[in-house]
mmCIF file of C-alpha atoms in Angstrom:
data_model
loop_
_atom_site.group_PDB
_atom_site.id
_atom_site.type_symbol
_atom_site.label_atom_id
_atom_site.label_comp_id
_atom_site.label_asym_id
_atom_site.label_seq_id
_atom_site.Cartn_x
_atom_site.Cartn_y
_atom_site.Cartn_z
ATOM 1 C CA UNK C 1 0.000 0.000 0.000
ATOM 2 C CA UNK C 2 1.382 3.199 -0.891
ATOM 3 C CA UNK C 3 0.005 7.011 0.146
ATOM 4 C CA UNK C 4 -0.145 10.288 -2.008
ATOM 5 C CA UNK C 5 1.607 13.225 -0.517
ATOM 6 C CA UNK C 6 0.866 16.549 -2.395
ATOM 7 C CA UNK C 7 3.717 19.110 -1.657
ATOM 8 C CA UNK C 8 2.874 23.012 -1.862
ATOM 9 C CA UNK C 9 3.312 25.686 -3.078
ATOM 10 C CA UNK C 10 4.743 23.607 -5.561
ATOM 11 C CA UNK C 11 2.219 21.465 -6.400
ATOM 12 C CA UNK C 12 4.417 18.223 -6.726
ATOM 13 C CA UNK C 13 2.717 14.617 -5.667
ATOM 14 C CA UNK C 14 4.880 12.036 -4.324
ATOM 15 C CA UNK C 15 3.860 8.397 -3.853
ATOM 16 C CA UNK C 16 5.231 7.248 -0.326
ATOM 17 C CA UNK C 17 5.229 3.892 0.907
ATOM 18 C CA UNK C 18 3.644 2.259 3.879
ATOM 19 C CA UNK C 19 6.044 2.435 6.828
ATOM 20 C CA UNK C 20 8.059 4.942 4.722
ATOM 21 C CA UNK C 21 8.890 9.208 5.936
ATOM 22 C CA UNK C 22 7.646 11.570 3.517
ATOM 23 C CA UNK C 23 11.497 12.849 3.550
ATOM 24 C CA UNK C 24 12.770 9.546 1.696
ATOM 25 C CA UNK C 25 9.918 9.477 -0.574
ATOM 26 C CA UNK C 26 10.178 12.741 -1.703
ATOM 27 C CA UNK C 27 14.500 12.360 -1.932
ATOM 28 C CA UNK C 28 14.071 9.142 -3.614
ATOM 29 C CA UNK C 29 11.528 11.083 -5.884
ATOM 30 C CA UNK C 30 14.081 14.015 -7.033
ATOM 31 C CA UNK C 31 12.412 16.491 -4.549
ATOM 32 C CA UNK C 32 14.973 18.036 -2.222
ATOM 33 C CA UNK C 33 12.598 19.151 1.035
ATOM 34 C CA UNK C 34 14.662 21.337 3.115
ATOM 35 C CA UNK C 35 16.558 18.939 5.887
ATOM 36 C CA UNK C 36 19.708 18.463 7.999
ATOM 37 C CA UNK C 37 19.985 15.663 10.925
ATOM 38 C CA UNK C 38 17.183 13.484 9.020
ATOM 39 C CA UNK C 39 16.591 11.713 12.050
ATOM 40 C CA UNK C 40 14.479 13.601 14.197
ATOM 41 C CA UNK C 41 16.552 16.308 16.375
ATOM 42 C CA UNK C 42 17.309 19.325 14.454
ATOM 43 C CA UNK C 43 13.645 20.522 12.865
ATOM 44 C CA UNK C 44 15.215 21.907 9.688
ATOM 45 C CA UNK C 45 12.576 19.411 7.761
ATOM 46 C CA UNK C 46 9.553 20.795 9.447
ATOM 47 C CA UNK C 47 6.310 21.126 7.337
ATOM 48 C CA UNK C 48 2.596 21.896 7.865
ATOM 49 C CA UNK C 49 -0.379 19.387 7.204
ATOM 50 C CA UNK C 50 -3.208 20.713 5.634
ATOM 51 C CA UNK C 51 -5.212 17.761 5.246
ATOM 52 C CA UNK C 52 -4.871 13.848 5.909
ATOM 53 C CA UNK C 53 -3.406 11.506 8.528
ATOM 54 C CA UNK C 54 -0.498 10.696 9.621
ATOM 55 C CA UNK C 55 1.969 8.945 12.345
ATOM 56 C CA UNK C 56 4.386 11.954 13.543
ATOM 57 C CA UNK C 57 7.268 9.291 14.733
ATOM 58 C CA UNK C 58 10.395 9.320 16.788
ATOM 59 C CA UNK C 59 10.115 13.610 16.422
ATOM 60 C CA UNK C 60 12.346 15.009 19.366
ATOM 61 C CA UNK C 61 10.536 17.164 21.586
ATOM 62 C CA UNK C 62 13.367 19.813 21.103
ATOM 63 C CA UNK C 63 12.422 19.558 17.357
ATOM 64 C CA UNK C 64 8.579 19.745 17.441
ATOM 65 C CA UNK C 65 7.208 21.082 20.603
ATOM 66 C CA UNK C 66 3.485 20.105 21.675
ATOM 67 C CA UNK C 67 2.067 23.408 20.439
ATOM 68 C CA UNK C 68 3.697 22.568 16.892
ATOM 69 C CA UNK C 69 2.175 19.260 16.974
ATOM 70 C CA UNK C 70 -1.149 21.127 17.853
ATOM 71 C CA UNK C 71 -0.791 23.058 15.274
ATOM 72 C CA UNK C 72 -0.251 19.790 12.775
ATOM 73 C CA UNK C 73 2.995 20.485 11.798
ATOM 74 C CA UNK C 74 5.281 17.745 11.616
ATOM 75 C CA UNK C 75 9.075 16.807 10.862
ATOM 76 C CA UNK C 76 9.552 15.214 7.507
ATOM 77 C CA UNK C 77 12.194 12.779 8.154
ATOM 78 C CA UNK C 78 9.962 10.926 11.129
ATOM 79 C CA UNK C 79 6.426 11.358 9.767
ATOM 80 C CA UNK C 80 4.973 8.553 8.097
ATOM 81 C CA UNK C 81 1.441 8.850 5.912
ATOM 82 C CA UNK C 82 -1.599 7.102 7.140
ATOM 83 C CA UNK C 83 -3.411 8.108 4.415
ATOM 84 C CA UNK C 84 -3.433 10.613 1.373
ATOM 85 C CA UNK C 85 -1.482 13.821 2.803
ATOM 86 C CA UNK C 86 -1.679 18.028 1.512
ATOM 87 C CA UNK C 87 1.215 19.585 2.797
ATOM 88 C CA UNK C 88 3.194 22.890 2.941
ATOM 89 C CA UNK C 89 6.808 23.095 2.873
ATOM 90 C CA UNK C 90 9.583 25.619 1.663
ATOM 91 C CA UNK C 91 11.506 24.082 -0.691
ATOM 92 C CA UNK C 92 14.511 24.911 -1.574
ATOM 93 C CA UNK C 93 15.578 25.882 -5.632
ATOM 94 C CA UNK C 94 19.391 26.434 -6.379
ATOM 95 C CA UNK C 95 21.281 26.608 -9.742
ATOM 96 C CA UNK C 96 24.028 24.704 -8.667
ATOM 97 C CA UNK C 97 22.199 21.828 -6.641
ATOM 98 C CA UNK C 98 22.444 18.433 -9.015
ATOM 99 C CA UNK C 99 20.118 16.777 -7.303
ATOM 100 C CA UNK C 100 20.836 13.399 -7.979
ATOM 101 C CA UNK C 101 18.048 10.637 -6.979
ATOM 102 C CA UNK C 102 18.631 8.712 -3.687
ATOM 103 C CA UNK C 103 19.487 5.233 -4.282
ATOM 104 C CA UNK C 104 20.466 1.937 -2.490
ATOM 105 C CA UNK C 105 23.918 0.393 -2.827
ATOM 106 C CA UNK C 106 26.076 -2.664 -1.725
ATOM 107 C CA UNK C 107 29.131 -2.418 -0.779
ATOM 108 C CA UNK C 108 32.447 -4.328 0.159
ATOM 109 C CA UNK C 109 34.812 -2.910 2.409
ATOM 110 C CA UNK C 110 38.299 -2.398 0.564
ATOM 111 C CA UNK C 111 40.564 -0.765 2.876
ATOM 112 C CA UNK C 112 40.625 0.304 6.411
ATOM 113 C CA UNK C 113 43.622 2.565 7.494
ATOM 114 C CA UNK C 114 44.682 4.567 10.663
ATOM 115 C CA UNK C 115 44.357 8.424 9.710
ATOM 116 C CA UNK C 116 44.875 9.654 13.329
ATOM 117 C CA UNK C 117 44.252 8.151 16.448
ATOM 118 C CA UNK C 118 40.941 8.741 16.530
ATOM 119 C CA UNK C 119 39.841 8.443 13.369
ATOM 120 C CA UNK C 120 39.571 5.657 10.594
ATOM 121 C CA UNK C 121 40.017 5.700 6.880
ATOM 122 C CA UNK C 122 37.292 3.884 5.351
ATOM 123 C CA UNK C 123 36.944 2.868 1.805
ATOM 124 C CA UNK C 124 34.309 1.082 -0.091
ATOM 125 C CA UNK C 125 33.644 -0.714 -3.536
ATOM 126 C CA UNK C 126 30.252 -0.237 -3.870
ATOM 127 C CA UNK C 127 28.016 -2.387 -6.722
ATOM 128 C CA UNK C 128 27.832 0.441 -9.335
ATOM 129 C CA UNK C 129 28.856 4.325 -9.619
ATOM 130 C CA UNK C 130 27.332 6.808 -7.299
ATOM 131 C CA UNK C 131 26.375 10.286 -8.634
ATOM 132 C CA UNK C 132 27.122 12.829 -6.268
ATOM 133 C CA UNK C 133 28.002 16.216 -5.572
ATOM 134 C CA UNK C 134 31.493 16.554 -3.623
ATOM 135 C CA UNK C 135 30.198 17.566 0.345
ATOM 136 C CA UNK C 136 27.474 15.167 0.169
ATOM 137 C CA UNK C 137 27.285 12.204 2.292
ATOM 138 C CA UNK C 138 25.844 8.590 2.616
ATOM 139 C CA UNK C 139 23.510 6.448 5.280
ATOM 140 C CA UNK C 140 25.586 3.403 6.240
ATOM 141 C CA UNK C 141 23.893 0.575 7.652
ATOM 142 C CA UNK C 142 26.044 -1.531 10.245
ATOM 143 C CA UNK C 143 25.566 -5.294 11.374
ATOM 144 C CA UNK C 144 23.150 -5.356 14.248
ATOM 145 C CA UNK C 145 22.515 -1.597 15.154
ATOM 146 C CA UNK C 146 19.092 -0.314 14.593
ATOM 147 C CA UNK C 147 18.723 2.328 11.797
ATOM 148 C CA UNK C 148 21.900 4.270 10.024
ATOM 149 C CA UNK C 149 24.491 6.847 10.439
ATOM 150 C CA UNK C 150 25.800 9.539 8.438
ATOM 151 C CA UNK C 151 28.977 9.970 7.167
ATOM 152 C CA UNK C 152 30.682 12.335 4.542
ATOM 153 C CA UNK C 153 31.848 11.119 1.657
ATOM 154 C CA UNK C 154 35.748 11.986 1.223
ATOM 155 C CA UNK C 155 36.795 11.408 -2.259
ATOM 156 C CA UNK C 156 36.087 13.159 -5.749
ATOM 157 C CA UNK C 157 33.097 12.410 -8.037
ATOM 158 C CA UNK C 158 35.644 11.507 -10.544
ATOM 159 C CA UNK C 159 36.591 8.083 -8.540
ATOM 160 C CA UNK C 160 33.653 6.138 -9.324
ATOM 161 C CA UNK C 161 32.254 3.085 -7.606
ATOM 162 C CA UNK C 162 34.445 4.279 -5.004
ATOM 163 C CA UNK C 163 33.013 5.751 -1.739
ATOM 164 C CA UNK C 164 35.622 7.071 0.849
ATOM 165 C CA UNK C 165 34.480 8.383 4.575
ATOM 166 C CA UNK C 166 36.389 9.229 7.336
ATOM 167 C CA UNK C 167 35.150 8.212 10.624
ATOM 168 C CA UNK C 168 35.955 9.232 14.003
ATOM 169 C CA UNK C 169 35.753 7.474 16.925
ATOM 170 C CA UNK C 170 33.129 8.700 19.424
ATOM 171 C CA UNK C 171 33.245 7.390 22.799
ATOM 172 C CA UNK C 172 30.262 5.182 23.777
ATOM 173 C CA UNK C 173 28.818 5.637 20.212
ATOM 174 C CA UNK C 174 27.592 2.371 19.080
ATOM 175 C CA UNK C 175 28.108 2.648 15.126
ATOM 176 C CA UNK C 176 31.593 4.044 15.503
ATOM 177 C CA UNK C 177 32.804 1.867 18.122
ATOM 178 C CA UNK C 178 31.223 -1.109 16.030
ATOM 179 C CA UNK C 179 33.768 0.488 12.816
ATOM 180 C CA UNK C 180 37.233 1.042 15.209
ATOM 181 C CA UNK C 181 36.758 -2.039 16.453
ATOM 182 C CA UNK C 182 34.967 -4.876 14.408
ATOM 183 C CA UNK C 183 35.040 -3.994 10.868
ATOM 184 C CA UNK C 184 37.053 -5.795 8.603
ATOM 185 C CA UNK C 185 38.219 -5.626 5.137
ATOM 186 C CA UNK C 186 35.997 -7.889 2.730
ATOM 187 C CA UNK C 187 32.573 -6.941 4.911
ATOM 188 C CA UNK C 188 29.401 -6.720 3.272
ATOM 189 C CA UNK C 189 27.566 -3.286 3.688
ATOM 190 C CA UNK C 190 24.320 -1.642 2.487
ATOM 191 C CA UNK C 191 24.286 1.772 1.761
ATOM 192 C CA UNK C 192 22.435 4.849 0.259
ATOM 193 C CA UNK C 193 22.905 8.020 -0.973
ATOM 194 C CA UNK C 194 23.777 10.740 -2.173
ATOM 195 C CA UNK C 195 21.957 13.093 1.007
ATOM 196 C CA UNK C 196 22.898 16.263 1.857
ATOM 197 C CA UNK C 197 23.100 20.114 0.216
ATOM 198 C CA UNK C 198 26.277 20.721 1.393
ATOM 199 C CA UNK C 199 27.860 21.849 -2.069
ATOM 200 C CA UNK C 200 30.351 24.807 -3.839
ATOM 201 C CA UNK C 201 28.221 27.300 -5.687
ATOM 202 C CA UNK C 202 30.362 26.949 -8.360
ATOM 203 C CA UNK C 203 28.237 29.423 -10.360
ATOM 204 C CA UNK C 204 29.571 32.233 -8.199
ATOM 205 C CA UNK C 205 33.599 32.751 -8.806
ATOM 206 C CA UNK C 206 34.029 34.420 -5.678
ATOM 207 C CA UNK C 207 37.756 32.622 -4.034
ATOM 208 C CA UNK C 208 36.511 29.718 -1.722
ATOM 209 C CA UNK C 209 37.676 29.201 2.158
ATOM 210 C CA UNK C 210 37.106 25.938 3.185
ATOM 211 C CA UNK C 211 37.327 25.496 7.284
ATOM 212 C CA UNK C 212 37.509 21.648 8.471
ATOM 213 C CA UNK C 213 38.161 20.484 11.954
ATOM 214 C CA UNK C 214 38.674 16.744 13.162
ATOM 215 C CA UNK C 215 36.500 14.417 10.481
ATOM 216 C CA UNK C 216 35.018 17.777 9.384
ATOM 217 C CA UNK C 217 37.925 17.518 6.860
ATOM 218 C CA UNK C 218 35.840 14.483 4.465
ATOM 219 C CA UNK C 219 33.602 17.135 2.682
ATOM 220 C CA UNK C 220 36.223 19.637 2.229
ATOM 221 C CA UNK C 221 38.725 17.042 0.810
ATOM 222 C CA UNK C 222 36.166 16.009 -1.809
ATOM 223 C CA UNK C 223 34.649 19.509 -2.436
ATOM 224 C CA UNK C 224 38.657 20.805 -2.867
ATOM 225 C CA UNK C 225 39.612 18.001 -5.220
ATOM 226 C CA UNK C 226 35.992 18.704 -7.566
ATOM 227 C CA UNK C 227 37.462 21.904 -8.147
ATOM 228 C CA UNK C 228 41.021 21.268 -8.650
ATOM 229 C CA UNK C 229 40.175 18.497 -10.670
ATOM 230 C CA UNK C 230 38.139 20.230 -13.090
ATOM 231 C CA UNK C 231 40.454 23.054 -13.836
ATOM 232 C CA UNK C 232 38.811 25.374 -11.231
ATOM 233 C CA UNK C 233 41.222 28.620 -11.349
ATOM 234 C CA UNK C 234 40.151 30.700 -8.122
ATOM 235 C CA UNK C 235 41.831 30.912 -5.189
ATOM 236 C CA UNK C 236 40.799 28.176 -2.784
ATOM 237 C CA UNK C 237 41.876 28.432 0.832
ATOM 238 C CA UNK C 238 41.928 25.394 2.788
ATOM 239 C CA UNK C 239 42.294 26.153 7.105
ATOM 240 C CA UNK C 240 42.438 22.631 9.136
ATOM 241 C CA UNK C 241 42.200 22.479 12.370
ATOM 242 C CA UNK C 242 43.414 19.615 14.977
ATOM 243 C CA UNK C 243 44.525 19.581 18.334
ATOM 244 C CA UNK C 244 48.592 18.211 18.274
ATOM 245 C CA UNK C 245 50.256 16.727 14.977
ATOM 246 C CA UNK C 246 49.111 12.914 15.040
ATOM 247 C CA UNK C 247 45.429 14.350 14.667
ATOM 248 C CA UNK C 248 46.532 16.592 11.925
ATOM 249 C CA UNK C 249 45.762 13.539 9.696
ATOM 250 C CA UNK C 250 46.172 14.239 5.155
ATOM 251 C CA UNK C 251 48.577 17.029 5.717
ATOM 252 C CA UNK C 252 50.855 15.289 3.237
ATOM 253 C CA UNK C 253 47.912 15.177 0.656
ATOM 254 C CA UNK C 254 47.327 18.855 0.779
ATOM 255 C CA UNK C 255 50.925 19.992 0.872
ATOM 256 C CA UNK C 256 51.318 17.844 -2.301
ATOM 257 C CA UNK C 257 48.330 19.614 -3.489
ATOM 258 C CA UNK C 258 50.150 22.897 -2.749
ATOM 259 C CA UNK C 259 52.531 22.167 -5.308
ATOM 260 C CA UNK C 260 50.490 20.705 -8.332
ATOM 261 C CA UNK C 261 48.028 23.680 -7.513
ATOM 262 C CA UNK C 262 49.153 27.366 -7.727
ATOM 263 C CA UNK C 263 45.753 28.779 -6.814
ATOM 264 C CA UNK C 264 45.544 26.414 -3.676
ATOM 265 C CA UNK C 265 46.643 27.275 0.055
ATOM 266 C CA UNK C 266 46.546 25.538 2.659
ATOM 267 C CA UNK C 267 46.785 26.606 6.516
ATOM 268 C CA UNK C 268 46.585 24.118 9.138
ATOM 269 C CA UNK C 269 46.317 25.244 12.690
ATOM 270 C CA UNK C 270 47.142 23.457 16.540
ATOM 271 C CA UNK C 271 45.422 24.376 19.161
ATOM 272 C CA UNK C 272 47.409 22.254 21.642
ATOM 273 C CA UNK C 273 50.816 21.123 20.071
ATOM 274 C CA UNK C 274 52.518 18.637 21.929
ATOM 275 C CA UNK C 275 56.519 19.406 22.606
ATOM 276 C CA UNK C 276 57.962 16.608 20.636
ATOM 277 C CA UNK C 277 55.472 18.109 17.735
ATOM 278 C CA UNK C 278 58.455 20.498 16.817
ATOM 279 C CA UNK C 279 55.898 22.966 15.260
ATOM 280 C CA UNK C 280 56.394 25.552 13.588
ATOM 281 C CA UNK C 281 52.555 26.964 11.809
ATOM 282 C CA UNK C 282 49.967 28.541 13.434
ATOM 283 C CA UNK C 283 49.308 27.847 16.788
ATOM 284 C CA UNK C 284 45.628 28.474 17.949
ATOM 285 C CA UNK C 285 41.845 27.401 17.092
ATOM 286 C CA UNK C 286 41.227 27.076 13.310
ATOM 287 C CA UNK C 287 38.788 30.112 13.669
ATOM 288 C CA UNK C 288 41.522 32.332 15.058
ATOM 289 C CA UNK C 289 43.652 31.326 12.119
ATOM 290 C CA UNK C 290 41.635 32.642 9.284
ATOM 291 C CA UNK C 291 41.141 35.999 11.627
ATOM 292 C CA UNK C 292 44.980 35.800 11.386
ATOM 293 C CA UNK C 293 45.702 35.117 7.484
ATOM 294 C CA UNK C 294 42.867 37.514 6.154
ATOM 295 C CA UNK C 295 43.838 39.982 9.104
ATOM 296 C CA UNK C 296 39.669 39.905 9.637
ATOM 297 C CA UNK C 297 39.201 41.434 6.000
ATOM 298 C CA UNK C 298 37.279 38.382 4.233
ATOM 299 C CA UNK C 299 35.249 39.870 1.857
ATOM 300 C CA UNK C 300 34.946 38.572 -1.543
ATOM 301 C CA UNK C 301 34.600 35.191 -0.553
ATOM 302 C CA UNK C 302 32.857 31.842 -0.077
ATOM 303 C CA UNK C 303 33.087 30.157 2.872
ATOM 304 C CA UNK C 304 32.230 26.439 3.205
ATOM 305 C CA UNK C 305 32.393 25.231 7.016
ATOM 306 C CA UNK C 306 32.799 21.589 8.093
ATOM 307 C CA UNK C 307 33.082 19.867 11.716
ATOM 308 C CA UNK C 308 31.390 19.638 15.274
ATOM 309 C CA UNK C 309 29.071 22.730 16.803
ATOM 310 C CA UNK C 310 31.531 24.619 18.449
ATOM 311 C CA UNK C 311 33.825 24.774 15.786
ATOM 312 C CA UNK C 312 31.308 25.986 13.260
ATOM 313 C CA UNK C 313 30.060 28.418 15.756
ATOM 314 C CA UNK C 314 33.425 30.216 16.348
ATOM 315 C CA UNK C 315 33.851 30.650 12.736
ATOM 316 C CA UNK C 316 30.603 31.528 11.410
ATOM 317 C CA UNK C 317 31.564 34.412 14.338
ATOM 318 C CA UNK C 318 34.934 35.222 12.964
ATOM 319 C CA UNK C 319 33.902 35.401 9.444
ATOM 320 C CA UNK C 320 31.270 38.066 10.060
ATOM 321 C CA UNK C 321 32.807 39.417 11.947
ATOM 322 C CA UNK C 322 35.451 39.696 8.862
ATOM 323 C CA UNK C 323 33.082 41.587 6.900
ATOM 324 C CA UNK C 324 31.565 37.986 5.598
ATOM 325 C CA UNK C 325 27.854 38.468 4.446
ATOM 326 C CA UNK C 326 25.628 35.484 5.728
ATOM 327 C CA UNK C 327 24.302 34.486 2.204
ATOM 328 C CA UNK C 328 28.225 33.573 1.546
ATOM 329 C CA UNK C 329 28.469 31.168 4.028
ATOM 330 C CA UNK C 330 27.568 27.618 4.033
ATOM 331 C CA UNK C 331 27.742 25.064 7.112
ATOM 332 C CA UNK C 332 27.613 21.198 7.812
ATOM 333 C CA UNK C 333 27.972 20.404 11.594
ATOM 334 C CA UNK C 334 28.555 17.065 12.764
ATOM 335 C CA UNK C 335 26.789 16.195 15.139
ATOM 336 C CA UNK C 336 26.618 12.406 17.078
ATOM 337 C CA UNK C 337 23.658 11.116 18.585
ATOM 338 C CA UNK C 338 24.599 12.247 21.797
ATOM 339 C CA UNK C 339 24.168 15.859 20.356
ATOM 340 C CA UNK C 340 20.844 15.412 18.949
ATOM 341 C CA UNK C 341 19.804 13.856 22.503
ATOM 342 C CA UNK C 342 21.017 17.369 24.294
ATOM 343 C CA UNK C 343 18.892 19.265 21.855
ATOM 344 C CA UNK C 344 21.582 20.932 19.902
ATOM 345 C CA UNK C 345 20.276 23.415 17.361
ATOM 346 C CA UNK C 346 21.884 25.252 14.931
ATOM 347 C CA UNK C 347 23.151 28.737 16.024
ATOM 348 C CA UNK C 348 20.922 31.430 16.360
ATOM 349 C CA UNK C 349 23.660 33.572 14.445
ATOM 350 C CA UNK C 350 23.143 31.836 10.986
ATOM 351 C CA UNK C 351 20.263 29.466 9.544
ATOM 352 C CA UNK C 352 22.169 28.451 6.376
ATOM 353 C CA UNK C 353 22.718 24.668 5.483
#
């Protein structure tokens, strides 16, 4: 049994499934509704019911408070049709977004490497080629844990049937405990993808800073590599932040870069170098870096932020305050379930995906 959902202003009707969300219908449908966590905890998927029924699911009260439910509005990525929906929901038009189809995928695992010491290199042969757009990411199911995680995917669009993530260890996290520890090369995955509107506007040639920290660095390295790759002549700028050298993991990759590349740059930045580091670059928080290099003059530019809430915070700060319009900045946080359980929301500052 399957359910019409009619999606306005636009118009659009989407068949969704029994037991399916009206987010993975429409993705799997070529319509991009507006979302982030996809799993209940950030509300960036939120929509209004005009007519039908419906099961609101797993929603976090953080999310969608009692007077929203009232008021029949409902997240996306947890509501389920329980009969023919009308809703309302902004959605989101940009030249630049592909918006390739959501697909499933198998996958063996090919490679497994140590990139620091708290995070894994991943890579995976999956059945057939992926379209994606460098910065998005993938849903990973993993033996025996209920439901799927998200991870970035690292390499270039040009490596097909290749899918590369980067996964740190998080401590008492199920899913990434279950990867540090248990998986092996050869393992059998299931996968799908491509999620996610993280993305270069590559329509506007403005020079591109790209800000990483820990993992944060997956969507950057792929998004850095599209461009150079393609013959991309502006200046991109990558800063990298870690907290002593052994976490610093790739630097040899984008030092390489450096050479091929004379329109790339790349600043990394310690905030807590260890003695035996002998180090010599910038010493301080990522953010405080790019204060430092642009000397807080960073107009004229794109800004593309990846890694965990405080980081992205700090910088979306710095940039501003640098004279860096909102509508040039773009953001992914990563955020483990532990986050979504505290109620983390994006900052008040900035409402950009």
């Amino acid at each position: 049994m399957s359910y019409q959902v009619t999606i306005e202003p636009i118009g659009t009707i989407i068949e969704v499934a029994e037991d399916q969300t009206i987010l993975d219908a429409a993705l799997r449908q070529g319509v991009w509704l507006p979302f982030a966590c996809g799993h209940g905890t950030c509300g960036t998927c939120k929509v209004q019911v005009t007519d039908g029924f419906y099961d609101v699911g797993e929603a976090s009260p953080f999310a969608l408070m009692d007077i929203e439910r009232e008021e029949q509005k409902v997240l996306a990525c947890c509501c389920k049709p329980e009969s023919d929906m009308v809703i309302e929901a902004d959605v989101d038009e940009d030249p630049d977004f592909l918006g390739y189809l959501i697909e499933d995928y198998q996958a063996a695992v090919l490679s497994i490497s140590d990139l620091s010491p708290t995070i894994k290199g991943i890579r995976l042969q999956i059945d057939r080629p992926m379209q994606f757009q460098a910065g998005q990411y993938i849903n990973l199911q993993l033996p025996d844990i209920d439901g799927t995680r998200a991870f970035s995917i690292a390499n270039s669009p040009n490596e097909t049937g290749i899918i590369e993530l980067h996964i740190r260890h998080v401590q008492g996290g199920v899913a990434t405990s279950y990867v540090h520890e248990q998986l092996s090369v050869g393992d059998e995955l299931q996968l799908s993808g491509p999620y996610g509107q993280f993305f270069v506007r590559k329509s506007d040639m403005q020079d591109v800073i790209f800000i990483a920290g820990g993992s944060g660095l997956s969507s950057p390295q792929s998004m850095i590599l599209d461009l150079l790759q393609s013959g991309d002549t502006r200046t991109i700028y990558l800063f990298q932040g870690a907290r002593d050298v052994a976490e610093l993991y790739h630097r040899e990759l984008f030092e390489d870069l450096v050479k091929q590349y004379s329109n790339f740059r790349y600043i990394p930045a310690l905030n807590a170098p260890k003695a035996d580091d002998e180090w010599t670059g910038f010493t301080g928080y990522v953010h405080e870096a790019v204060a430092d290099y642009f000397e807080q003059r960073c107009t004229g530019h794109k800004a593309y932020l990846c890694g965990p809430p405080p980081m992205i915070d700090a910088a979306i700060s710095t940039l501003m305050q640098s004279r860096l319009f909102e509508r040039d900045i773009h953001t992914e946080r990563f955020l483990s379930a532990a986050d979504g359980a505290k109620g983390q929301s994006r900052s008040a500052l900035f409402r950009h995906i």
